[in-house]
Amino acid sequence: MKPRLLAGHVAVRIPRTRNAINIPPAHKHKPGHTFRTSARHFHSNRILNEDDREKPRQEPTAPVKEQSEEHRITAQVQSPVNAGPAGYAGGNPFSTGSTIFDAALTTVIGLGMVFFGGIAYVAWYKKNVLDKIELAFAAGYDPALELASHGKVRGTEGVDIPDDMEWDLDGPWTQHLRRKEQDLVDRIVHGAETGHYYMLLGPKGTGKTTMVFDAMQACQAEGVAICDAHPDLEVFRLRLGKALNYEYNEDSQTGLFQRRDPREGGPALDIERAMNKLGKVALQYAKRTGRPLVLIINNIHFFKNDDEGRNMLLQLQQHAESWSASGILTFVFSSDDAWPFFVMRKSASRMHVVSVYDLDFREAMQASVRMRMNTKRAAESAEAFKEVISIVGGRLSYLGKAAKSRDMLDQARHMLQVEKAWLLSQIGLIEDHDDDVMDEQKWSSCSWLLLREFVKMRQEDEAAVKEQIAAGEKTLQDLENLPLPKIPYFKCRQIMTRTDFLEELDRANIIAIDTNHDVTPDSMLLLLAAREVVEEEGFDEALENVRDRVDEIESLHRTRELTFKDVSAGDRIRLTVDKGGGLLIDHSSD
């Protein structure tokens, strides 16, 4: 009688070999008997049922040794791991004979290798970070310097050089325009000035960055790194990391085992990490070379004048103070506006400020002629250069635009008209304006009060010099070198009657404020544009009308309206103004 099989089970005959199949103790059977087991423990082609026995077997292509069913089933069952000590079938020579002890030993060895490997990786990574930062200050290729110095050396054919300018025509034009501030900038960038950090302060386009790049080119940027500021601190973080060759631990593999993101603290915390690494590199560099590193933060006025921007300036200034005191690193800040100077002045004890102004007439003449040579334009007469400089002044950026154009004089006049249109778009007067634009017109009218004062001072200075020229006391060169009018900061506040408008005008590049707290027009070009507006017929009347309209709107805002309800025809309303109320109170108190 065949044994009855349940669904999902097969009948397997127990072979008579000793090591065929390990049967659990609860299912020990005598050889030759059958037992029930799940069909999923064997391959489908190994199931011994009546259907398989009836199917004909295909002969193999190659002659193989005939194997019994019991032997094939035995081959499908693998020997257990760590079955016993060495010498037994399937044994492991490294096994101790205990499965639990072997598993614990394997775990300890694996964790130990991970632990000591992690320690070695962290030590190597920290050293590699310092090496990469030091490499950023090595002499050689610097991206910013390479871009700035590209294309400076050009031909000099076809240019009429004035007789009073004797130069060597080889090399860039800046070699022959050695400004008085250049020597100090060279000493700072080359690491010769220690114990202080510096701020280059001057209007936009006066040549602050040009002097820095010339000093870097002289030393091939050895020990120097430069970075541009940005209103978004995340962008500034990336720029500073690029300048220092620092990745802010973003290339580290240790982040796989950290529960918190290293950038969770924001850009300020990342920049602080970069400063800590930079301090270590600067200390090693100073010990090895005997001179400090130099880090230049360009255009710090791009930081926002809010809590976040001022905190970033304070963070950088704190490192500048400590590192300049120890002589390991010198910070150099440059700014077009005065507000960073006012912010940093509160905490500054080792900061020196270098004011950069426009070129005088002779320097502007040299620079414009050399720029004209570089552009390979048609020759221009000395009178043409003088007339151009009388319009655009000694601003390097304006001289470059005029020198590169086909017609220098026409370009200078066009720049003047564009400056005038831009000025009117910023602070143009609207006589009959609504109360919605009252604040804007208040700012515009106060700004024109200051610009009108500048124009009057310029007219008076020119008249005084012309009288002296007529008397033979001065020459035309004195009239050409006439400086921009200058008014003290406190007096400007009195003229404008507002104390908060000066910084806004400085940010708009309408005025310039120097370290002596003297206020001047931003450039000669802007002064001439304002002069054309002020000298127009009816300007003073329009300015007074705007101021009267502002006063009228403010008075309307201070007026209170009384409304009486439930008043019928024929009713009377009696209002009494008692100006003796204070006197009555005094009598009652007695």
XYZ file of C-alpha atoms in Angstrom, residues 227-241 248 267 271:
18
model
C 37.852 86.962 -3.794
C 34.872 89.129 -4.834
C 32.051 89.808 -2.397
C 28.388 89.179 -3.262
C 25.033 90.141 -1.700
C 24.059 86.460 -1.409
C 26.269 84.901 1.262
C 25.853 81.457 -0.293
C 27.465 82.747 -3.477
C 30.185 84.455 -1.448
C 30.791 81.164 0.353
C 31.433 79.430 -2.966
C 33.679 82.230 -4.214
C 35.743 82.198 -1.047
C 36.045 78.422 -1.243
C 33.860 72.912 2.948
C 27.096 80.109 4.988
C 33.049 80.603 6.176
